[in-house]
Amino acid sequence: MSGTSPVAVVLDPDLRAAAHARNENAWWLYSTEVLDHLRVPYDVIRPDEAAARLAAGGSVVVHPAEGRIVSPAGETAFPADLWERIVTIQQGTPVHEDGPPAPDGSCPVDDGILKCDDGLALSYEEDRMVPPGEPALEGAFSHTYPPPAAAPMFHRAKADRLRLDFLHLLFDAAEAAGIAVPWLYYWPAGVPAVAHMSHDSDGNDSEAALSALDVFDQAGVHVTWCHCFPGGYRPEVVAEIAARGHEQALHYNAMGDADIASWGWPQLRAQYAWAQALTGREDIVSNKNHYTRWEGWDEFFLWCERIGIRIDESRGPSKQGNVGFPFGSCHLSFPIAGVGEHNRRIDVLELPLHTQDLAWAGHTAIRDVILSEALEVHGVAHFLFHAAHLHTKPDVAQACREVAEEARRLGMQWWTAEQLNDWERARRGVRVAVEPGAGSGELRVEVTATTAVKGAGVLVAVPGRAGPGTAPRVLTGDATCAVVTRHGRRLLELAADLPAGTSVFTVTTAGQPG
């Protein structure tokens, strides 16, 4: 392979330093996280290298700070504040006080408890809708449990869709210039999206936990079981959770109901040690904050990074009118740190939360909206349940079983947070390169993986190919090949088990009617 990537990203270190000197965020640095999640191969270059890169051909040049994509075929503009909008939606605004409640009464976030949805960046008026088929809200919403009706919900993954707006422009620019762009699909080949179920042990009632275990067995789902300090279940119940295949995780409690149940690094460190002792597991991978507690902006992610938590699933709704996609995403992503950390990438995956306890804290009508949007953008749909409700409320237990079955019917797989973490980090170690093969209509695809990835889907946007009537074949390499639709685009997909190291495949579409 030539060693030159099909995409070059212009990052000016002087521009970044100037922004940080003014105590301003260099939001455009987040462009590399967008490309890294897609696994588009790119090179970072300085501004004075851009002209030579274009002249050499074979590359699209992205100027993220300026909002420009330049290729040998021309130039395309996009909003330069795109990166700030994506990050602000996903990570919210800094939380130092109660956020404003929704005017319709569906989101009484002004409850004196600092939490994620006090920092919402989306609009209650512009970014929500009532689930399809449900009556429009008339007058004030009665925020009671269970909900008397379906409240307006954040029905679209706005940040994910902003990312896709940029990526479509990038792929269009490459196609116009005749440049093939490969990327790595988010999930195993053929899996349209993934679902995740978590459980919070609020109250630590061992009998309720046993009931929840039975419901999860009936649902056929392994969950991420978040243990809440203080107390804990009886030892035999904790052991049974692991024996039935569930992930042992932390439910960090900063609600002030015990000596160390408050917000702060020492408290997180102490509760992490408590969870290790309770579960007998040294390596606690995942966390969700009790009541979605949050303060500040990036500090909790930095604490997680420091202690070794690798994936956090706290960012989601605490009120009925905030369910769905209040932080605009159903994709795994690494958050960006603030100016104090020079806007570096924080090594903790963010797994969005979409609703709690269907049929109790969330109206059942929201279920299909969440699943549909996750399917549409190939993300992960996250449903949280509590044993206290599964144990005492048959409707909640039934809703749990039904969402598990519906997700499977749609082709989605149920993964724990640890599985999601391991998969995303493994696929982040994959780099794909593509160039014309020796024969007419042939492509040579080279894939290098730092660790093995089973069932990977290597996608290639090939200008002028992969259209209707195309039936690709693999000439060399242990893989299968098909034309698939991802994000509304027709792409070649190589499905293969990738070993650690480099694998080479040759594919042809020439003369093969579909």
Short mmCIF file of C-alpha atoms in Angstrom, two decimals:
data_model
loop_
_atom_site.label_atom_id
_atom_site.label_comp_id
_atom_site.label_asym_id
_atom_site.label_seq_id
_atom_site.Cartn_x
_atom_site.Cartn_y
_atom_site.Cartn_z
CA MET A 1 0.00 0.00 0.00
CA SER A 2 1.09 3.55 -0.69
CA GLY A 3 0.96 4.69 2.92
CA THR A 4 -1.11 7.77 2.00
CA SER A 5 -4.59 7.82 3.50
CA PRO A 6 -7.64 8.87 1.44
CA VAL A 7 -8.40 11.59 4.00
CA ALA A 8 -6.06 14.26 5.38
CA VAL A 9 -7.12 16.38 8.36
CA VAL A 10 -5.50 19.80 8.71
CA LEU A 11 -4.81 20.60 12.37
CA ASP A 12 -2.88 23.77 13.06
CA PRO A 13 -0.97 23.51 16.37
CA ASP A 14 -0.57 27.29 16.50
CA LEU A 15 -4.33 27.79 16.18
CA ARG A 16 -4.92 25.28 18.97
CA ALA A 17 -2.34 26.92 21.22
CA ALA A 18 -3.87 30.34 20.62
CA ALA A 19 -7.34 29.11 21.56
CA HIS A 20 -6.06 27.52 24.76
CA ALA A 21 -4.11 30.67 25.63
CA ARG A 22 -7.46 32.50 25.48
CA ASN A 23 -8.99 29.78 27.69
CA GLU A 24 -11.19 28.70 24.77
CA ASN A 25 -11.91 25.17 23.59
CA ALA A 26 -10.37 24.06 20.31
CA TRP A 27 -13.56 22.23 19.33
CA TRP A 28 -12.27 21.21 15.89
CA LEU A 29 -9.95 18.69 17.52
CA TYR A 30 -13.04 16.51 17.96
CA SER A 31 -13.04 15.88 14.20
CA THR A 32 -10.51 13.10 14.74
CA GLU A 33 -12.85 11.35 17.21
CA VAL A 34 -15.60 11.40 14.58
CA LEU A 35 -13.29 9.79 12.03
CA ASP A 36 -11.79 7.37 14.55
CA HIS A 37 -15.20 6.01 15.51
CA LEU A 38 -15.99 5.38 11.85
CA ARG A 39 -12.45 4.02 11.35
CA VAL A 40 -11.89 6.06 8.21
CA PRO A 41 -8.13 6.04 7.56
CA TYR A 42 -6.73 9.56 7.76
CA ASP A 43 -3.49 11.46 8.25
CA VAL A 44 -3.09 14.60 10.33
CA ILE A 45 -1.21 17.29 8.43
CA ARG A 46 -0.17 20.91 8.98
CA PRO A 47 -1.70 23.75 6.95
CA ASP A 48 1.45 24.17 4.85
CA GLU A 49 1.18 20.54 3.71
CA ALA A 50 -2.38 20.77 2.35
CA ALA A 51 -1.54 22.08 -1.16
CA ALA A 52 1.03 19.37 -1.80
CA ARG A 53 -1.36 16.70 -0.56
CA LEU A 54 -4.03 17.85 -3.00
CA ALA A 55 -1.57 18.12 -5.86
CA ALA A 56 -0.43 14.54 -5.27
CA GLY A 57 -4.01 13.33 -5.75
CA GLY A 58 -5.78 10.46 -4.09
CA SER A 59 -6.82 12.41 -0.98
CA VAL A 60 -9.64 14.55 0.34
CA VAL A 61 -8.39 17.33 2.63
CA VAL A 62 -10.55 18.36 5.61
CA HIS A 63 -10.08 21.76 7.26
CA PRO A 64 -12.19 21.17 10.40
CA ALA A 65 -11.55 24.57 12.01
CA GLU A 66 -12.60 26.37 8.84
CA GLY A 67 -15.51 24.16 7.82
CA ARG A 68 -14.08 23.10 4.46
CA ILE A 69 -13.60 19.83 2.57
CA VAL A 70 -11.32 20.14 -0.43
CA SER A 71 -10.70 17.50 -3.09
CA PRO A 72 -9.25 17.50 -6.61
CA ALA A 73 -12.88 17.84 -7.80
CA GLY A 74 -13.71 20.97 -5.81
CA GLU A 75 -14.59 22.35 -2.40
CA THR A 76 -17.51 21.80 -0.02
CA ALA A 77 -18.41 23.93 3.00
CA PHE A 78 -19.94 22.86 6.29
CA PRO A 79 -20.65 24.84 9.49
CA ALA A 80 -17.36 25.46 11.28
CA ASP A 81 -19.16 25.21 14.64
CA LEU A 82 -20.24 21.63 13.85
CA TRP A 83 -17.78 20.11 16.32
CA GLU A 84 -18.86 22.39 19.16
CA ARG A 85 -22.49 21.53 18.48
CA ILE A 86 -21.82 17.77 18.54
CA VAL A 87 -19.76 17.87 21.74
CA THR A 88 -22.12 20.25 23.52
CA ILE A 89 -25.13 18.06 22.75
CA GLN A 90 -23.35 14.86 23.84
CA GLN A 91 -21.55 16.17 26.91
CA GLY A 92 -24.06 18.86 27.81
CA THR A 93 -23.18 22.13 29.49
CA PRO A 94 -21.33 22.32 32.84
CA VAL A 95 -23.63 21.44 35.74
CA HIS A 96 -23.37 23.81 38.70
CA GLU A 97 -27.05 24.36 39.47
CA ASP A 98 -30.50 23.03 38.62
CA GLY A 99 -31.37 23.28 34.97
CA PRO A 100 -34.56 24.93 33.74
CA PRO A 101 -37.61 22.63 33.70
CA ALA A 102 -39.68 22.04 30.60
CA PRO A 103 -42.55 24.55 30.42
CA ASP A 104 -45.07 21.72 29.97
CA GLY A 105 -44.23 20.12 33.33
CA SER A 106 -42.79 16.92 31.84
CA CYS A 107 -39.20 17.55 32.99
CA PRO A 108 -39.09 18.91 36.57
CA VAL A 109 -35.29 18.84 36.67
CA ASP A 110 -35.23 21.69 39.20
CA ASP A 111 -35.34 19.20 42.08
CA GLY A 112 -32.30 20.35 44.06
CA ILE A 113 -30.21 17.38 42.87
CA LEU A 114 -27.41 18.05 40.39
CA LYS A 115 -27.52 15.50 37.57
CA CYS A 116 -26.77 15.00 33.89
CA ASP A 117 -30.00 16.43 32.54
CA ASP A 118 -29.48 19.73 34.38
CA GLY A 119 -26.96 20.39 31.60
CA LEU A 120 -29.11 19.61 28.57
CA ALA A 121 -28.15 21.50 25.43
CA LEU A 122 -31.14 20.40 23.35
CA SER A 123 -34.43 22.28 23.37
CA TYR A 124 -37.60 21.08 25.07
CA GLU A 125 -39.63 23.01 22.52
CA GLU A 126 -37.76 22.23 19.29
CA ASP A 127 -36.14 18.82 19.76
CA ARG A 128 -38.95 16.68 21.18
CA MET A 129 -42.17 15.10 19.93
CA VAL A 130 -44.89 12.85 21.31
CA PRO A 131 -44.38 9.21 20.23
CA PRO A 132 -46.31 8.28 17.07
CA GLY A 133 -49.88 7.23 17.72
CA GLU A 134 -50.06 8.92 21.11
CA PRO A 135 -52.30 11.92 21.82
CA ALA A 136 -50.74 15.37 21.78
CA LEU A 137 -50.10 16.88 25.20
CA GLU A 138 -52.84 19.32 26.22
CA GLY A 139 -52.13 21.55 29.16
CA ALA A 140 -49.56 20.64 31.81
CA PHE A 141 -48.12 17.12 32.00
CA SER A 142 -48.69 15.33 35.30
CA HIS A 143 -45.26 13.95 36.24
CA THR A 144 -46.45 10.93 38.22
CA TYR A 145 -45.56 7.24 38.22
CA PRO A 146 -46.56 5.43 36.11
CA PRO A 147 -46.98 8.20 33.52
CA PRO A 148 -50.62 9.01 32.78
CA ALA A 149 -49.75 9.45 29.10
CA ALA A 150 -46.73 9.59 26.84
CA ALA A 151 -44.75 12.78 27.37
CA PRO A 152 -42.86 14.49 24.54
CA MET A 153 -39.51 12.72 24.10
CA PHE A 154 -36.17 13.45 22.48
CA HIS A 155 -36.89 11.26 19.48
CA ARG A 156 -33.79 11.86 17.36
CA ALA A 157 -30.09 11.21 17.97
CA LYS A 158 -29.22 14.78 16.97
CA ALA A 159 -25.47 14.57 17.61
CA ASP A 160 -25.19 11.29 15.67
CA ARG A 161 -27.06 12.85 12.77
CA LEU A 162 -24.78 15.90 12.77
CA ARG A 163 -21.81 13.54 12.51
CA LEU A 164 -23.50 11.83 9.60
CA ASP A 165 -24.09 15.17 7.86
CA PHE A 166 -20.34 15.71 7.85
CA LEU A 167 -19.54 12.15 6.81
CA HIS A 168 -21.94 12.27 3.88
CA LEU A 169 -20.21 15.43 2.64
CA LEU A 170 -16.86 13.70 3.03
CA PHE A 171 -17.96 10.61 1.10
CA ASP A 172 -19.60 12.75 -1.60
CA ALA A 173 -16.38 14.72 -2.05
CA ALA A 174 -14.35 11.51 -2.32
CA GLU A 175 -16.76 10.00 -4.82
CA ALA A 176 -16.67 13.12 -7.00
CA ALA A 177 -12.87 12.87 -7.05
CA GLY A 178 -12.90 9.13 -7.79
CA ILE A 179 -11.35 8.24 -4.41
CA ALA A 180 -12.33 4.97 -2.69
CA VAL A 181 -12.80 5.37 1.07
CA PRO A 182 -12.85 2.34 3.39
CA TRP A 183 -14.18 2.20 6.93
CA LEU A 184 -15.01 -0.40 9.57
CA TYR A 185 -18.64 -1.08 10.43
CA TYR A 186 -19.65 -0.40 14.04
CA TRP A 187 -20.81 -3.96 14.78
CA PRO A 188 -20.21 -7.47 13.45
CA ALA A 189 -21.12 -7.79 9.77
CA GLY A 190 -24.87 -8.22 9.30
CA VAL A 191 -25.87 -6.85 12.71
CA PRO A 192 -27.98 -3.70 12.09
CA ALA A 193 -27.64 -2.31 15.63
CA VAL A 194 -27.06 -3.46 19.21
CA ALA A 195 -29.12 -3.27 22.40
CA HIS A 196 -27.91 -2.96 25.98
CA MET A 197 -29.74 -3.55 29.25
CA SER A 198 -28.46 -2.32 32.59
CA HIS A 199 -29.73 -2.86 36.11
CA ASP A 200 -29.32 -0.66 39.20
CA SER A 201 -29.38 -2.22 42.66
CA ASP A 202 -31.04 0.72 44.46
CA GLY A 203 -32.13 -0.44 47.92
CA ASN A 204 -30.07 -3.66 47.76
CA ASP A 205 -33.07 -5.91 48.41
CA SER A 206 -31.82 -9.47 47.90
CA GLU A 207 -35.27 -10.91 47.28
CA ALA A 208 -35.96 -8.28 44.64
CA ALA A 209 -32.62 -9.12 43.03
CA LEU A 210 -33.60 -12.80 42.77
CA SER A 211 -36.85 -11.79 41.07
CA ALA A 212 -34.92 -9.60 38.65
CA LEU A 213 -32.58 -12.49 37.84
CA ASP A 214 -35.60 -14.61 36.89
CA VAL A 215 -36.99 -11.84 34.66
CA PHE A 216 -33.65 -11.41 32.90
CA ASP A 217 -33.49 -15.19 32.38
CA GLN A 218 -36.97 -15.07 30.83
CA ALA A 219 -35.90 -12.15 28.66
CA GLY A 220 -32.74 -13.98 27.62
CA VAL A 221 -30.51 -10.99 28.33
CA HIS A 222 -27.23 -10.66 30.18
CA VAL A 223 -27.25 -7.25 31.87
CA THR A 224 -24.70 -4.87 33.33
CA TRP A 225 -25.56 -5.06 37.05
CA CYS A 226 -24.60 -1.82 38.77
CA HIS A 227 -24.05 -2.25 42.54
CA CYS A 228 -25.05 0.68 44.74
CA PHE A 229 -23.25 1.67 47.98
CA PRO A 230 -23.96 1.35 50.89
CA GLY A 231 -24.89 -2.18 51.89
CA GLY A 232 -25.03 -4.69 49.10
CA TYR A 233 -26.82 -7.97 48.53
CA ARG A 234 -26.23 -11.16 50.44
CA PRO A 235 -23.01 -12.82 49.24
CA GLU A 236 -24.82 -15.74 47.62
CA VAL A 237 -26.96 -13.32 45.58
CA VAL A 238 -23.89 -11.43 44.34
CA ALA A 239 -22.34 -14.75 43.34
CA GLU A 240 -25.53 -15.79 41.55
CA ILE A 241 -25.47 -12.60 39.46
CA ALA A 242 -22.08 -13.57 38.07
CA ALA A 243 -23.04 -17.25 37.75
CA ARG A 244 -25.93 -16.33 35.45
CA GLY A 245 -23.64 -14.41 33.12
CA HIS A 246 -24.29 -10.82 34.16
CA GLU A 247 -21.58 -8.17 34.36
CA GLN A 248 -20.67 -6.86 37.83
CA ALA A 249 -20.41 -3.05 37.71
CA LEU A 250 -20.50 0.02 39.96
CA HIS A 251 -23.49 2.29 40.63
CA TYR A 252 -21.62 5.28 42.07
CA ASN A 253 -23.79 6.90 44.75
CA ALA A 254 -23.36 10.63 45.33
CA MET A 255 -26.80 11.23 46.84
CA GLY A 256 -25.50 12.00 50.34
CA ASP A 257 -27.26 9.11 52.08
CA ALA A 258 -24.10 7.68 53.69
CA ASP A 259 -20.69 8.91 54.87
CA ILE A 260 -19.01 8.42 51.49
CA ALA A 261 -22.13 8.71 49.32
CA SER A 262 -21.26 12.19 48.10
CA TRP A 263 -19.68 13.79 45.05
CA GLY A 264 -15.91 13.67 44.80
CA TRP A 265 -12.83 11.72 43.78
CA PRO A 266 -12.19 10.21 47.26
CA GLN A 267 -15.78 8.95 47.38
CA LEU A 268 -15.58 7.38 43.91
CA ARG A 269 -12.29 5.73 44.81
CA ALA A 270 -13.75 4.33 48.04
CA GLN A 271 -16.89 3.02 46.35
CA TYR A 272 -14.86 1.41 43.60
CA ALA A 273 -12.89 -0.48 46.27
CA TRP A 274 -16.19 -1.41 47.96
CA ALA A 275 -17.51 -2.86 44.66
CA GLN A 276 -14.30 -4.84 44.21
CA ALA A 277 -14.69 -6.33 47.67
CA LEU A 278 -18.42 -6.99 47.23
CA THR A 279 -18.14 -8.75 43.89
CA GLY A 280 -14.71 -10.32 44.25
CA ARG A 281 -13.85 -8.81 40.91
CA GLU A 282 -10.68 -6.73 40.80
CA ASP A 283 -11.40 -5.25 37.39
CA ILE A 284 -14.64 -3.23 37.49
CA VAL A 285 -15.04 -2.06 33.89
CA SER A 286 -18.35 -0.17 33.94
CA ASN A 287 -20.22 2.42 35.97
CA LYS A 288 -23.48 4.30 36.05
CA ASN A 289 -24.12 7.14 38.50
CA HIS A 290 -27.03 6.72 40.90
CA TYR A 291 -29.85 9.10 39.91
CA THR A 292 -27.60 10.13 36.98
CA ARG A 293 -25.76 12.46 39.41
CA TRP A 294 -23.34 14.87 37.75
CA GLU A 295 -21.42 18.01 38.56
CA GLY A 296 -19.11 20.12 36.44
CA TRP A 297 -18.30 19.04 32.90
CA ASP A 298 -15.37 16.66 32.37
CA GLU A 299 -14.23 15.95 35.94
CA PHE A 300 -16.16 12.70 36.40
CA PHE A 301 -14.77 11.26 33.17
CA LEU A 302 -11.29 12.19 34.37
CA TRP A 303 -11.91 10.41 37.69
CA CYS A 304 -13.09 7.30 35.84
CA GLU A 305 -9.99 7.36 33.68
CA ARG A 306 -7.82 7.70 36.77
CA ILE A 307 -9.38 4.79 38.63
CA GLY A 308 -9.65 2.43 35.65
CA ILE A 309 -13.36 2.53 34.76
CA ARG A 310 -13.33 2.13 30.99
CA ILE A 311 -16.97 2.77 30.07
CA ASP A 312 -19.55 4.99 31.79
CA GLU A 313 -23.30 4.91 31.14
CA SER A 314 -24.54 7.73 33.36
CA ARG A 315 -25.59 10.24 30.75
CA GLY A 316 -29.32 9.87 30.33
CA PRO A 317 -32.74 10.97 31.57
CA SER A 318 -34.01 11.32 35.13
CA LYS A 319 -37.46 12.61 34.16
CA GLN A 320 -40.23 11.30 31.91
CA GLY A 321 -40.02 14.14 29.41
CA ASN A 322 -36.26 13.67 28.96
CA VAL A 323 -36.37 10.07 27.73
CA GLY A 324 -35.07 9.04 24.34
CA PHE A 325 -31.94 10.83 23.17
CA PRO A 326 -31.50 13.81 25.52
CA PHE A 327 -27.77 13.83 24.77
CA GLY A 328 -28.30 13.23 21.09
CA SER A 329 -26.51 9.93 20.69
CA CYS A 330 -26.75 6.16 20.68
CA HIS A 331 -23.13 5.60 19.67
CA LEU A 332 -20.07 4.86 21.77
CA SER A 333 -17.63 7.76 21.89
CA PHE A 334 -14.67 9.07 23.80
CA PRO A 335 -15.42 12.45 25.44
CA ILE A 336 -13.22 15.48 24.97
CA ALA A 337 -11.63 17.14 28.00
CA GLY A 338 -11.81 20.85 28.71
CA VAL A 339 -9.18 23.53 28.20
CA GLY A 340 -7.40 22.57 31.42
CA GLU A 341 -6.53 19.23 29.79
CA HIS A 342 -5.90 20.83 26.37
CA ASN A 343 -9.01 19.24 24.87
CA ARG A 344 -7.43 15.82 24.86
CA ARG A 345 -9.44 12.66 24.38
CA ILE A 346 -10.42 11.10 27.73
CA ASP A 347 -9.85 7.34 27.79
CA VAL A 348 -13.35 6.44 29.01
CA LEU A 349 -16.06 5.39 26.59
CA GLU A 350 -19.40 7.13 26.92
CA LEU A 351 -22.44 4.84 26.55
CA PRO A 352 -25.66 6.89 26.41
CA LEU A 353 -28.71 5.91 28.49
CA HIS A 354 -32.13 6.24 26.81
CA THR A 355 -34.81 5.34 29.34
CA GLN A 356 -35.50 3.80 32.72
CA ASP A 357 -38.11 1.18 33.68
CA LEU A 358 -40.54 0.96 30.80
CA ALA A 359 -44.17 0.96 32.06
CA TRP A 360 -43.13 2.86 35.20
CA ALA A 361 -40.59 5.65 34.64
CA GLY A 362 -41.09 5.67 30.90
CA HIS A 363 -44.25 5.17 28.85
CA THR A 364 -44.18 1.97 26.78
CA ALA A 365 -44.79 3.99 23.60
CA ILE A 366 -41.20 5.28 23.71
CA ARG A 367 -39.72 1.80 23.26
CA ASP A 368 -40.16 1.52 19.51
CA VAL A 369 -39.00 5.09 18.91
CA ILE A 370 -35.71 4.31 20.67
CA LEU A 371 -35.23 1.02 18.84
CA SER A 372 -36.10 2.57 15.48
CA GLU A 373 -33.64 5.44 15.85
CA ALA A 374 -30.85 3.10 17.00
CA LEU A 375 -31.50 0.97 13.92
CA GLU A 376 -31.57 4.02 11.65
CA VAL A 377 -28.12 5.21 12.72
CA HIS A 378 -26.69 1.74 13.53
CA GLY A 379 -26.18 2.54 17.21
CA VAL A 380 -26.89 0.93 20.58
CA ALA A 381 -30.25 1.23 22.38
CA HIS A 382 -29.88 1.33 26.19
CA PHE A 383 -32.73 0.31 28.51
CA LEU A 384 -32.35 0.45 32.30
CA PHE A 385 -34.42 -1.58 34.79
CA HIS A 386 -34.47 -1.68 38.61
CA ALA A 387 -35.06 -4.86 40.61
CA ALA A 388 -37.40 -2.97 42.94
CA HIS A 389 -39.83 -2.51 40.03
CA LEU A 390 -39.27 -5.87 38.34
CA HIS A 391 -40.06 -7.53 41.70
CA THR A 392 -43.28 -5.66 42.52
CA LYS A 393 -44.71 -4.46 39.20
CA PRO A 394 -45.77 -7.14 36.67
CA ASP A 395 -46.15 -4.52 33.92
CA VAL A 396 -42.49 -3.55 34.24
CA ALA A 397 -41.36 -7.19 34.14
CA GLN A 398 -43.49 -7.76 31.05
CA ALA A 399 -42.09 -4.62 29.40
CA CYS A 400 -38.59 -5.94 30.07
CA ARG A 401 -39.35 -9.27 28.40
CA GLU A 402 -41.07 -7.57 25.49
CA VAL A 403 -38.30 -5.10 24.70
CA ALA A 404 -35.79 -7.96 24.74
CA GLU A 405 -37.84 -9.93 22.24
CA GLU A 406 -38.60 -6.94 20.02
CA ALA A 407 -34.93 -5.98 19.74
CA ARG A 408 -34.05 -9.53 18.73
CA ARG A 409 -36.88 -9.56 16.18
CA LEU A 410 -35.29 -6.49 14.61
CA GLY A 411 -31.95 -8.28 14.35
CA MET A 412 -30.29 -6.52 17.29
CA GLN A 413 -28.01 -8.36 19.70
CA TRP A 414 -27.94 -7.74 23.46
CA TRP A 415 -24.48 -6.90 24.78
CA THR A 416 -23.21 -5.94 28.23
CA ALA A 417 -21.26 -2.72 28.74
CA GLU A 418 -18.08 -4.75 29.08
CA GLN A 419 -18.72 -6.42 25.72
CA LEU A 420 -19.38 -3.03 24.15
CA ASN A 421 -16.17 -1.65 25.64
CA ASP A 422 -14.07 -4.59 24.47
CA TRP A 423 -15.53 -4.51 20.97
CA GLU A 424 -15.17 -0.77 20.46
CA ARG A 425 -11.60 -0.70 21.72
CA ALA A 426 -10.67 -3.68 19.54
CA ARG A 427 -12.20 -2.14 16.41
CA ARG A 428 -10.42 1.13 17.18
CA GLY A 429 -7.21 -0.82 16.65
CA VAL A 430 -8.15 -1.71 13.07
CA ARG A 431 -6.82 0.25 10.09
CA VAL A 432 -8.08 -0.35 6.56
CA ALA A 433 -6.40 0.62 3.29
CA VAL A 434 -7.64 0.05 -0.26
CA GLU A 435 -6.12 0.45 -3.72
CA PRO A 436 -6.85 -0.82 -7.23
CA GLY A 437 -5.99 -4.46 -7.81
CA ALA A 438 -4.07 -5.99 -10.70
CA GLY A 439 -7.13 -6.75 -12.84
CA SER A 440 -9.97 -4.63 -14.17
CA GLY A 441 -12.57 -3.93 -11.51
CA GLU A 442 -10.39 -5.38 -8.75
CA LEU A 443 -9.69 -3.88 -5.34
CA ARG A 444 -6.92 -4.81 -2.95
CA VAL A 445 -7.99 -4.34 0.67
CA GLU A 446 -5.38 -4.45 3.44
CA VAL A 447 -6.59 -4.65 7.04
CA THR A 448 -4.27 -4.34 10.04
CA ALA A 449 -5.61 -5.16 13.51
CA THR A 450 -3.78 -4.75 16.82
CA THR A 451 -6.02 -7.45 18.38
CA ALA A 452 -8.30 -10.04 16.81
CA VAL A 453 -11.80 -8.90 15.78
CA LYS A 454 -14.30 -11.65 15.03
CA GLY A 455 -16.93 -11.07 12.36
CA ALA A 456 -15.75 -7.62 11.31
CA GLY A 457 -17.47 -5.78 8.49
CA VAL A 458 -14.96 -3.91 6.31
CA LEU A 459 -16.84 -1.39 4.17
CA VAL A 460 -15.62 0.37 1.03
CA ALA A 461 -17.28 3.29 -0.71
CA VAL A 462 -16.18 2.70 -4.31
CA PRO A 463 -16.94 5.44 -6.85
CA GLY A 464 -18.99 4.04 -9.74
CA ARG A 465 -19.32 0.59 -8.22
CA ALA A 466 -21.45 -1.27 -5.66
CA GLY A 467 -24.63 -0.14 -7.36
CA PRO A 468 -27.72 -2.20 -8.16
CA GLY A 469 -26.92 -5.29 -10.20
CA THR A 470 -23.46 -5.68 -8.69
CA ALA A 471 -22.43 -9.03 -7.24
CA PRO A 472 -18.89 -8.77 -5.82
CA ARG A 473 -16.61 -11.76 -5.34
CA VAL A 474 -13.62 -12.35 -3.08
CA LEU A 475 -10.69 -13.56 -5.19
CA THR A 476 -8.15 -13.94 -2.40
CA GLY A 477 -8.48 -13.97 1.37
CA ASP A 478 -10.82 -15.73 3.78
CA ALA A 479 -13.90 -13.50 3.65
CA THR A 480 -17.33 -13.12 2.11
CA CYS A 481 -18.42 -10.05 0.18
CA ALA A 482 -21.75 -8.38 -0.49
CA VAL A 483 -23.28 -5.04 -1.37
CA VAL A 484 -25.01 -3.55 1.68
CA THR A 485 -26.73 -0.30 2.61
CA ARG A 486 -25.28 1.60 5.54
CA HIS A 487 -26.31 5.17 6.35
CA GLY A 488 -28.27 5.18 3.12
CA ARG A 489 -25.20 4.44 0.96
CA ARG A 490 -24.49 1.38 -1.18
CA LEU A 491 -21.17 -0.06 -0.05
CA LEU A 492 -19.05 -3.15 -0.54
CA GLU A 493 -18.80 -5.15 2.69
CA LEU A 494 -16.12 -7.71 3.40
CA ALA A 495 -17.12 -9.94 6.32
CA ALA A 496 -14.14 -11.62 7.95
CA ASP A 497 -12.62 -12.78 11.21
CA LEU A 498 -9.60 -10.51 11.56
CA PRO A 499 -6.57 -11.96 13.34
CA ALA A 500 -4.03 -9.72 15.01
CA GLY A 501 -1.69 -8.49 12.31
CA THR A 502 -2.27 -7.79 8.63
CA SER A 503 -4.80 -9.48 6.35
CA VAL A 504 -5.04 -8.88 2.59
CA PHE A 505 -8.12 -9.43 0.43
CA THR A 506 -8.72 -9.02 -3.29
CA VAL A 507 -12.26 -8.29 -4.45
CA THR A 508 -13.79 -7.92 -7.91
CA THR A 509 -17.13 -6.66 -9.16
CA ALA A 510 -16.31 -6.80 -12.86
CA GLY A 511 -18.70 -8.79 -15.01
CA GLN A 512 -20.77 -10.16 -12.15
CA PRO A 513 -24.49 -9.52 -12.60
CA GLY A 514 -26.48 -9.28 -9.38
#
